PDB file of C-alpha atoms and ligand atoms in Angstrom:
ATOM      1  CA  MET A   1     111.356 109.875  71.016  1.00 94.00           C
ATOM      2  CA  LYS A   2     110.324 112.672  68.618  1.00 97.00           C
ATOM      3  CA  LYS A   3     109.525 116.167  70.866  1.00 97.00           C
ATOM      4  CA  ILE A   4     107.198 119.011  69.651  1.00 98.00           C
ATOM      5  CA  ILE A   5     107.356 122.035  71.792  1.00 98.00           C
ATOM      6  CA  CYS A   6     104.371 124.085  71.208  1.00 98.00           C
ATOM      7  CA  GLY A   7     103.531 127.599  72.633  1.00 97.00           C
ATOM      8  CA  ASN A   8     101.058 126.887  74.399  1.00 97.00           C
ATOM      9  CA  TYR A   9      98.051 124.160  75.424  1.00 98.00           C
ATOM     10  CA  GLU A  10      95.860 124.887  72.484  1.00 98.00           C
ATOM     11  CA  GLU A  11      98.510 124.327  69.775  1.00 98.00           C
ATOM     12  CA  CYS A  12      99.405 121.199  71.761  1.00 98.00           C
ATOM     13  CA  CYS A  13      96.209 120.073  71.255  1.00 98.00           C
ATOM     14  CA  SER A  14      96.075 120.877  67.347  1.00 98.00           C
ATOM     15  CA  ALA A  15      99.246 119.222  66.686  1.00 98.00           C
ATOM     16  CA  ALA A  16      98.069 116.028  68.508  1.00 98.00           C
ATOM     17  CA  ALA A  17      94.661 116.450  66.706  1.00 98.00           C
ATOM     18  CA  ASP A  18      96.419 116.424  63.393  1.00 98.00           C
ATOM     19  CA  ILE A  19      98.568 113.103  64.424  1.00 98.00           C
ATOM     20  CA  PHE A  20      95.055 111.606  64.919  1.00 98.00           C
ATOM     21  CA  THR A  21      93.529 112.649  61.618  1.00 98.00           C
ATOM     22  CA  GLU A  22      96.706 111.644  59.526  1.00 98.00           C
ATOM     23  CA  GLN A  23      96.158 108.131  61.639  1.00 98.00           C
ATOM     24  CA  LEU A  24      92.430 107.958  60.390  1.00 98.00           C
ATOM     25  CA  ARG A  25      93.311 109.028  56.911  1.00 98.00           C
ATOM     26  CA  GLN A  26      96.004 106.656  56.523  1.00 98.00           C
ATOM     27  CA  LYS A  27      93.882 103.512  58.174  1.00 98.00           C
ATOM     28  CA  PRO A  28      90.275 104.331  58.884  1.00 98.00           C
ATOM     29  CA  GLU A  29      89.852 101.067  60.975  1.00 98.00           C
ATOM     30  CA  SER A  30      92.699 102.263  63.462  1.00 98.00           C
ATOM     31  CA  VAL A  31      92.366 100.922  66.738  1.00 98.00           C
ATOM     32  CA  LEU A  32      92.899 104.125  69.111  1.00 99.00           C
ATOM     33  CA  GLY A  33      94.130 103.852  72.712  1.00 98.00           C
ATOM     34  CA  LEU A  34      92.669 106.799  74.713  1.00 98.00           C
ATOM     35  CA  ALA A  35      93.339 108.695  77.810  1.00 98.00           C
ATOM     36  CA  THR A  36      91.306 110.445  80.725  1.00 98.00           C
ATOM     37  CA  GLY A  37      92.439 113.413  82.964  1.00 96.00           C
ATOM     38  CA  SER A  38      92.772 117.165  82.236  1.00 96.00           C
ATOM     39  CA  THR A  39      95.053 116.832  79.215  1.00 98.00           C
ATOM     40  CA  PRO A  40      93.486 115.008  76.333  1.00 98.00           C
ATOM     41  CA  ILE A  41      90.245 117.537  77.228  1.00 98.00           C
ATOM     42  CA  GLY A  42      91.531 120.476  74.470  1.00 98.00           C
ATOM     43  CA  LEU A  43      92.474 117.498  71.983  1.00 98.00           C
ATOM     44  CA  TYR A  44      88.946 115.811  72.261  1.00 98.00           C
ATOM     45  CA  GLU A  45      87.387 119.367  71.745  1.00 98.00           C
ATOM     46  CA  GLN A  46      89.249 119.594  68.416  1.00 98.00           C
ATOM     47  CA  LEU A  47      88.625 116.044  67.537  1.00 98.00           C
ATOM     48  CA  VAL A  48      84.910 116.624  67.759  1.00 98.00           C
ATOM     49  CA  SER A  49      85.248 119.863  65.982  1.00 98.00           C
ATOM     50  CA  ARG A  50      86.870 118.478  63.450  1.00 98.00           C
ATOM     51  CA  TYR A  51      84.422 115.565  63.235  1.00 98.00           C
ATOM     52  CA  ASP A  52      81.705 118.272  62.959  1.00 98.00           C
ATOM     53  CA  GLU A  53      83.276 119.853  60.151  1.00 98.00           C
ATOM     54  CA  GLY A  54      83.312 116.767  58.467  1.00 98.00           C
ATOM     55  CA  LYS A  55      87.124 116.566  58.608  1.00 97.00           C
ATOM     56  CA  ILE A  56      87.697 113.124  60.552  1.00 98.00           C
ATOM     57  CA  ASP A  57      85.579 110.067  60.518  1.00 98.00           C
ATOM     58  CA  PHE A  58      85.407 107.447  63.282  1.00 98.00           C
ATOM     59  CA  SER A  59      82.979 105.104  61.876  1.00 98.00           C
ATOM     60  CA  ARG A  60      85.513 102.231  61.423  1.00 98.00           C
ATOM     61  CA  ALA A  61      87.635 103.111  64.159  1.00 98.00           C
ATOM     62  CA  LYS A  62      87.751 101.243  67.679  1.00 98.00           C
ATOM     63  CA  ALA A  63      88.688 102.994  70.812  1.00 98.00           C
ATOM     64  CA  PHE A  64      90.127 101.019  73.821  1.00 98.00           C
ATOM     65  CA  ASN A  65      90.662 103.278  76.992  1.00 98.00           C
ATOM     66  CA  LEU A  66      93.746 102.771  79.210  1.00 98.00           C
ATOM     67  CA  ASP A  67      91.793 102.848  82.217  1.00 98.00           C
ATOM     68  CA  GLU A  68      88.956 102.862  84.975  1.00 98.00           C
ATOM     69  CA  TYR A  69      88.827 103.431  88.690  1.00 98.00           C
ATOM     70  CA  TYR A  70      87.720 100.163  90.629  1.00 98.00           C
ATOM     71  CA  PRO A  71      85.096  99.862  92.188  1.00 97.00           C
ATOM     72  CA  ILE A  72      82.922 102.732  90.431  1.00 97.00           C
ATOM     73  CA  LYS A  73      79.479 102.496  89.140  1.00 97.00           C
ATOM     74  CA  GLN A  74      79.839 103.004  85.165  1.00 97.00           C
ATOM     75  CA  ASN A  75      77.503 106.034  85.359  1.00 97.00           C
ATOM     76  CA  HIS A  76      79.643 107.521  88.401  1.00 95.00           C
ATOM     77  CA  ALA A  77      80.241 111.188  87.683  1.00 94.00           C
ATOM     78  CA  GLN A  78      83.922 110.462  87.929  1.00 96.00           C
ATOM     79  CA  SER A  79      83.902 107.375  86.265  1.00 97.00           C
ATOM     80  CA  TYR A  80      86.385 107.191  83.382  1.00 98.00           C
ATOM     81  CA  LYS A  81      83.523 105.977  80.989  1.00 98.00           C
ATOM     82  CA  THR A  82      81.524 109.074  81.867  1.00 98.00           C
ATOM     83  CA  PHE A  83      84.524 111.144  81.134  1.00 98.00           C
ATOM     84  CA  MET A  84      84.870 109.634  77.790  1.00 98.00           C
ATOM     85  CA  GLU A  85      80.996 110.019  76.799  1.00 98.00           C
ATOM     86  CA  GLU A  86      81.032 113.500  77.808  1.00 98.00           C
ATOM     87  CA  HIS A  87      84.237 114.440  75.991  1.00 98.00           C
ATOM     88  CA  LEU A  88      83.975 112.337  72.938  1.00 98.00           C
ATOM     89  CA  PHE A  89      82.207 109.275  72.517  1.00 98.00           C
ATOM     90  CA  ASP A  90      78.557 110.720  72.210  1.00 98.00           C
ATOM     91  CA  LYS A  91      80.045 113.338  70.164  1.00 98.00           C
ATOM     92  CA  VAL A  92      81.743 111.333  67.481  1.00 98.00           C
ATOM     93  CA  ASN A  93      80.774 107.820  65.566  1.00 98.00           C
ATOM     94  CA  PHE A  94      83.294 105.232  66.907  1.00 98.00           C
ATOM     95  CA  ALA A  95      82.689 101.758  65.769  1.00 98.00           C
ATOM     96  CA  GLN A  96      83.600 100.246  68.844  1.00 98.00           C
ATOM     97  CA  LYS A  97      84.257 101.692  72.348  1.00 98.00           C
ATOM     98  CA  HIS A  98      85.778  99.407  75.160  1.00 98.00           C
ATOM     99  CA  ILE A  99      86.883 100.684  78.713  1.00 98.00           C
ATOM    100  CA  PRO A 100      87.480  98.378  82.012  1.00 98.00           C
ATOM    101  CA  ASN A 101      84.260  97.870  83.624  1.00 98.00           C
ATOM    102  CA  GLY A 102      84.473  99.475  87.081  1.00 98.00           C
ATOM    103  CA  GLU A 103      81.723  97.465  88.390  1.00 98.00           C
ATOM    104  CA  ALA A 104      82.737  94.371  87.379  1.00 98.00           C
ATOM    105  CA  SER A 105      82.257  91.632  90.279  1.00 97.00           C
ATOM    106  CA  ASP A 106      85.416  89.430  89.236  1.00 98.00           C
ATOM    107  CA  VAL A 107      88.490  91.837  88.432  1.00 98.00           C
ATOM    108  CA  VAL A 108      90.649  89.023  87.150  1.00 98.00           C
ATOM    109  CA  ALA A 109      87.985  87.706  84.732  1.00 98.00           C
ATOM    110  CA  GLU A 110      87.160  91.432  83.722  1.00 98.00           C
ATOM    111  CA  CYS A 111      90.905  92.142  83.020  1.00 98.00           C
ATOM    112  CA  ALA A 112      90.951  88.837  81.003  1.00 98.00           C
ATOM    113  CA  ARG A 113      87.988  90.029  78.920  1.00 98.00           C
ATOM    114  CA  PHE A 114      89.187  93.400  78.256  1.00 98.00           C
ATOM    115  CA  ASP A 115      92.778  91.879  77.250  1.00 98.00           C
ATOM    116  CA  ALA A 116      90.706  89.568  74.721  1.00 98.00           C
ATOM    117  CA  GLU A 117      88.930  92.452  73.338  1.00 98.00           C
ATOM    118  CA  LEU A 118      92.356  94.329  72.583  1.00 98.00           C
ATOM    119  CA  GLU A 119      93.987  91.067  71.143  1.00 98.00           C
ATOM    120  CA  ALA A 120      91.048  90.629  68.811  1.00 98.00           C
ATOM    121  CA  ALA A 121      90.933  93.936  67.620  1.00 98.00           C
ATOM    122  CA  GLY A 122      94.463  93.497  66.564  1.00 98.00           C
ATOM    123  CA  GLY A 123      96.170  96.058  69.176  1.00 97.00           C
ATOM    124  CA  ILE A 124      96.566  99.509  68.979  1.00 98.00           C
ATOM    125  CA  ASP A 125      97.483 101.654  66.034  1.00 98.00           C
ATOM    126  CA  LEU A 126      97.752 105.094  67.909  1.00 98.00           C
ATOM    127  CA  GLN A 127      98.255 105.061  71.705  1.00 99.00           C
ATOM    128  CA  LEU A 128      97.463 108.560  73.470  1.00 99.00           C
ATOM    129  CA  LEU A 129      99.094 109.014  76.888  1.00 98.00           C
ATOM    130  CA  GLY A 130      99.278 111.632  79.689  1.00 98.00           C
ATOM    131  CA  ILE A 131     101.743 111.761  82.090  1.00 98.00           C
ATOM    132  CA  GLY A 132     101.399 111.800  85.988  1.00 97.00           C
ATOM    133  CA  THR A 133     103.457 114.201  87.980  1.00 97.00           C
ATOM    134  CA  ASN A 134     105.014 110.935  89.412  1.00 97.00           C
ATOM    135  CA  GLY A 135     105.552 109.715  85.529  1.00 98.00           C
ATOM    136  CA  HIS A 136     102.795 107.032  85.692  1.00 98.00           C
ATOM    137  CA  ILE A 137     101.361 106.041  82.219  1.00 98.00           C
ATOM    138  CA  GLY A 138      97.446 105.042  82.379  1.00 98.00           C
ATOM    139  CA  PHE A 139      97.670 103.778  86.104  1.00 98.00           C
ATOM    140  CA  ASN A 140     100.860 101.584  85.875  1.00 98.00           C
ATOM    141  CA  GLU A 141     102.295 103.310  89.128  1.00 98.00           C
ATOM    142  CA  PRO A 142     106.016 103.468  90.117  1.00 98.00           C
ATOM    143  CA  ALA A 143     106.840 100.036  91.080  1.00 97.00           C
ATOM    144  CA  VAL A 144     109.527  97.533  91.104  1.00 96.00           C
ATOM    145  CA  SER A 145     108.045  95.592  88.340  1.00 97.00           C
ATOM    146  CA  TYR A 146     105.289  96.032  86.204  1.00 97.00           C
ATOM    147  CA  PRO A 147     102.507  93.579  84.943  1.00 98.00           C
ATOM    148  CA  LEU A 148     102.392  93.413  80.747  1.00 98.00           C
ATOM    149  CA  LYS A 149      98.793  93.057  80.482  1.00 98.00           C
ATOM    150  CA  SER A 150      95.438  94.260  82.374  1.00 98.00           C
ATOM    151  CA  TYR A 151      95.665  94.321  86.145  1.00 98.00           C
ATOM    152  CA  MET A 152      94.005  96.047  89.335  1.00 98.00           C
ATOM    153  CA  THR A 153      96.518  98.525  90.691  1.00 98.00           C
ATOM    154  CA  GLN A 154      96.653 100.439  93.971  1.00 98.00           C
ATOM    155  CA  LEU A 155      96.666 103.709  93.099  1.00 97.00           C
ATOM    156  CA  SER A 156      99.849 106.028  94.729  1.00 97.00           C
ATOM    157  CA  GLU A 157      99.465 109.068  97.077  1.00 97.00           C
ATOM    158  CA  ASP A 158     100.609 110.911  94.211  1.00 95.00           C
ATOM    159  CA  SER A 159      97.865 110.058  92.027  1.00 95.00           C
ATOM    160  CA  LEU A 160      95.103 110.049  94.608  1.00 95.00           C
ATOM    161  CA  LYS A 161      96.139 113.589  95.546  1.00 94.00           C
ATOM    162  CA  SER A 162      96.259 114.750  92.160  1.00 92.00           C
ATOM    163  CA  ASN A 163      92.733 113.516  91.186  1.00 93.00           C
ATOM    164  CA  SER A 164      91.077 114.385  94.483  1.00 93.00           C
ATOM    165  CA  ARG A 165      90.103 117.805  92.704  1.00 92.00           C
ATOM    166  CA  PHE A 166      87.978 115.954  90.704  1.00 93.00           C
ATOM    167  CA  PHE A 167      86.152 114.523  93.565  1.00 93.00           C
ATOM    168  CA  THR A 168      83.536 116.607  95.589  1.00 90.00           C
ATOM    169  CA  LYS A 169      83.056 116.217  99.251  1.00 85.00           C
ATOM    170  CA  GLY A 170      81.053 112.948 100.185  1.00 85.00           C
ATOM    171  CA  GLU A 171      82.014 111.210  96.939  1.00 88.00           C
ATOM    172  CA  THR A 172      84.259 108.324  97.859  1.00 90.00           C
ATOM    173  CA  GLN A 173      87.408 108.147  95.939  1.00 94.00           C
ATOM    174  CA  PRO A 174      88.445 105.031  94.547  1.00 97.00           C
ATOM    175  CA  THR A 175      92.075 104.181  95.689  1.00 97.00           C
ATOM    176  CA  THR A 176      92.545 101.111  93.123  1.00 98.00           C
ATOM    177  CA  ALA A 177      92.263 100.778  89.709  1.00 98.00           C
ATOM    178  CA  LEU A 178      92.125  98.706  86.567  1.00 98.00           C
ATOM    179  CA  THR A 179      94.662  99.777  83.965  1.00 98.00           C
ATOM    180  CA  MET A 180      96.152  98.334  80.751  1.00 98.00           C
ATOM    181  CA  GLY A 181      99.840  96.960  81.402  1.00 98.00           C
ATOM    182  CA  ILE A 182     103.068  98.154  80.143  1.00 98.00           C
ATOM    183  CA  GLY A 183     103.294  95.514  77.596  1.00 98.00           C
ATOM    184  CA  GLN A 184     100.150  96.423  76.014  1.00 98.00           C
ATOM    185  CA  ILE A 185     100.866 100.233  75.949  1.00 98.00           C
ATOM    186  CA  PHE A 186     104.554  99.562  74.675  1.00 98.00           C
ATOM    187  CA  ALA A 187     103.186  97.053  72.044  1.00 98.00           C
ATOM    188  CA  ALA A 188     101.365 100.192  70.154  1.00 98.00           C
ATOM    189  CA  LYS A 189     102.511 101.227  66.541  1.00 98.00           C
ATOM    190  CA  GLN A 190     102.450 104.745  67.351  1.00 98.00           C
ATOM    191  CA  ILE A 191     102.421 106.498  70.849  1.00 98.00           C
ATOM    192  CA  LEU A 192     101.515 110.254  71.448  1.00 99.00           C
ATOM    193  CA  MET A 193     102.328 111.698  74.752  1.00 98.00           C
ATOM    194  CA  LEU A 194     100.825 114.818  75.568  1.00 98.00           C
ATOM    195  CA  ILE A 195     102.253 116.848  78.391  1.00 98.00           C
ATOM    196  CA  SER A 196     101.059 120.402  79.559  1.00 98.00           C
ATOM    197  CA  GLY A 197     101.812 122.880  82.528  1.00 98.00           C
ATOM    198  CA  ALA A 198     104.376 123.511  84.902  1.00 97.00           C
ATOM    199  CA  ASN A 199     103.513 121.241  87.493  1.00 97.00           C
ATOM    200  CA  LYS A 200     104.513 118.677  84.643  1.00 98.00           C
ATOM    201  CA  THR A 201     108.194 120.443  83.912  1.00 98.00           C
ATOM    202  CA  GLU A 202     109.901 117.949  86.679  1.00 98.00           C
ATOM    203  CA  ILE A 203     109.075 114.842  85.504  1.00 98.00           C
ATOM    204  CA  THR A 204     109.240 116.210  81.591  1.00 98.00           C
ATOM    205  CA  LYS A 205     113.008 116.758  82.759  1.00 98.00           C
ATOM    206  CA  LYS A 206     113.391 113.310  84.190  1.00 98.00           C
ATOM    207  CA  LEU A 207     111.918 111.543  81.153  1.00 98.00           C
ATOM    208  CA  PHE A 208     114.133 113.635  78.743  1.00 97.00           C
ATOM    209  CA  GLU A 209     117.247 113.139  81.413  1.00 96.00           C
ATOM    210  CA  GLY A 210     118.707 110.299  78.965  1.00 93.00           C
ATOM    211  CA  LYS A 211     118.516 107.719  81.530  1.00 97.00           C
ATOM    212  CA  LEU A 212     115.568 104.732  81.574  1.00 97.00           C
ATOM    213  CA  HIS A 213     114.687 105.540  85.441  1.00 97.00           C
ATOM    214  CA  THR A 214     112.863 102.152  86.342  1.00 96.00           C
ATOM    215  CA  ASP A 215     110.723 103.918  89.118  1.00 96.00           C
ATOM    216  CA  VAL A 216     109.183 106.242  85.983  1.00 98.00           C
ATOM    217  CA  PRO A 217     107.063 104.120  84.174  1.00 98.00           C
ATOM    218  CA  ALA A 218     106.970 106.407  80.829  1.00 98.00           C
ATOM    219  CA  CYS A 219     110.827 106.184  80.934  1.00 98.00           C
ATOM    220  CA  PHE A 220     109.700 102.781  79.108  1.00 97.00           C
ATOM    221  CA  LEU A 221     108.761 104.770  76.204  1.00 98.00           C
ATOM    222  CA  LEU A 222     112.511 105.906  75.695  1.00 98.00           C
ATOM    223  CA  LEU A 223     112.991 102.290  74.414  1.00 97.00           C
ATOM    224  CA  HIS A 224     109.880 102.539  71.734  1.00 98.00           C
ATOM    225  CA  PRO A 225     110.557 102.951  68.180  1.00 98.00           C
ATOM    226  CA  ASN A 226     107.488 105.621  67.214  1.00 98.00           C
ATOM    227  CA  VAL A 227     106.634 107.987  70.228  1.00 98.00           C
ATOM    228  CA  THR A 228     106.197 111.607  69.521  1.00 98.00           C
ATOM    229  CA  VAL A 229     105.794 113.789  72.786  1.00 98.00           C
ATOM    230  CA  VAL A 230     103.612 116.954  72.163  1.00 98.00           C
ATOM    231  CA  LEU A 231     104.394 119.452  74.857  1.00 98.00           C
ATOM    232  CA  ASP A 232     104.150 122.739  76.020  1.00 98.00           C
ATOM    233  CA  LYS A 233     106.921 125.635  77.025  1.00 98.00           C
ATOM    234  CA  ALA A 234     105.733 125.639  80.321  1.00 98.00           C
ATOM    235  CA  ALA A 235     106.013 121.668  80.551  1.00 98.00           C
ATOM    236  CA  ALA A 236     109.183 121.906  78.706  1.00 98.00           C
ATOM    237  CA  GLY A 237     110.381 124.560  80.908  1.00 97.00           C
ATOM    238  CA  VAL A 238     111.666 127.026  78.661  1.00 95.00           C
TER     239      VAL A 238
HETATM  240  P1  PGA B 301      96.061 115.113  83.896  1.00 69.69           P
HETATM  241  O1  PGA B 301      96.648 113.565  84.120  1.00 69.69           O
HETATM  242  O2  PGA B 301      96.225 115.095  82.518  1.00 69.69           O
HETATM  243  O3  PGA B 301      94.819 114.944  84.569  1.00 69.69           O
HETATM  244  O4  PGA B 301      97.422 115.608  84.403  1.00 69.69           O
HETATM  245  C1  PGA B 301      97.492 112.964  83.301  1.00 69.69           C
HETATM  246  C2  PGA B 301      97.818 111.476  83.652  1.00 69.69           C
HETATM  247  O5  PGA B 301      97.524 111.305  85.003  1.00 69.69           O
HETATM  248  O6  PGA B 301      97.998 110.553  82.930  1.00 69.69           O
END
């Protein structure tokens, strides 16, 4: 695991944007695995600016998002589809955009459809990840065993609490979600994890402790040959 400690969040986003820029320079038709949450917002801002300046081009790239709440209307203000459109998809020129459908009637069929699309695209070249305070990646929550492919998952108390900040009073917060499985994330050729803020110091410490904690899904990345973790000083606890 390569670790890049940056002075602040903006520097992290810039370092992460450099990795995306280089990936697309080397392989314009890259399959990019994308994430939602607070952490990638600054990175997406950087990618949009670079796109506006003509420094990066997504016209041959394919986007696959990690997860989506279920059930949720696709046009709900808090759906990850809406998030991606607002922060990235409506502002740059991706050739393809894939997100699990939060309003599919049959979740098993929806996961199979998403998996087939990902397989047809040839798997992920560069996967962006955040980390939950409980160590989740995508919505793979701490568990005894982890599905390899997409599945419907029960959100942990920790994730529900963390994400409740996005839902206004009166909006129902989904307690389940569709997520890529650990195997699909692990199959990415390159993984970029972005970690920011003092609320992530504890889990970051656990990740770098030198032990494979099986109840910390992010720890599986310790076995992956090409992972870069970009983190700020607050998350690194320095
Ligand atoms: P956050 O979420 O960026 O909103 O902290 C990260 C995650 O849960 O993966």
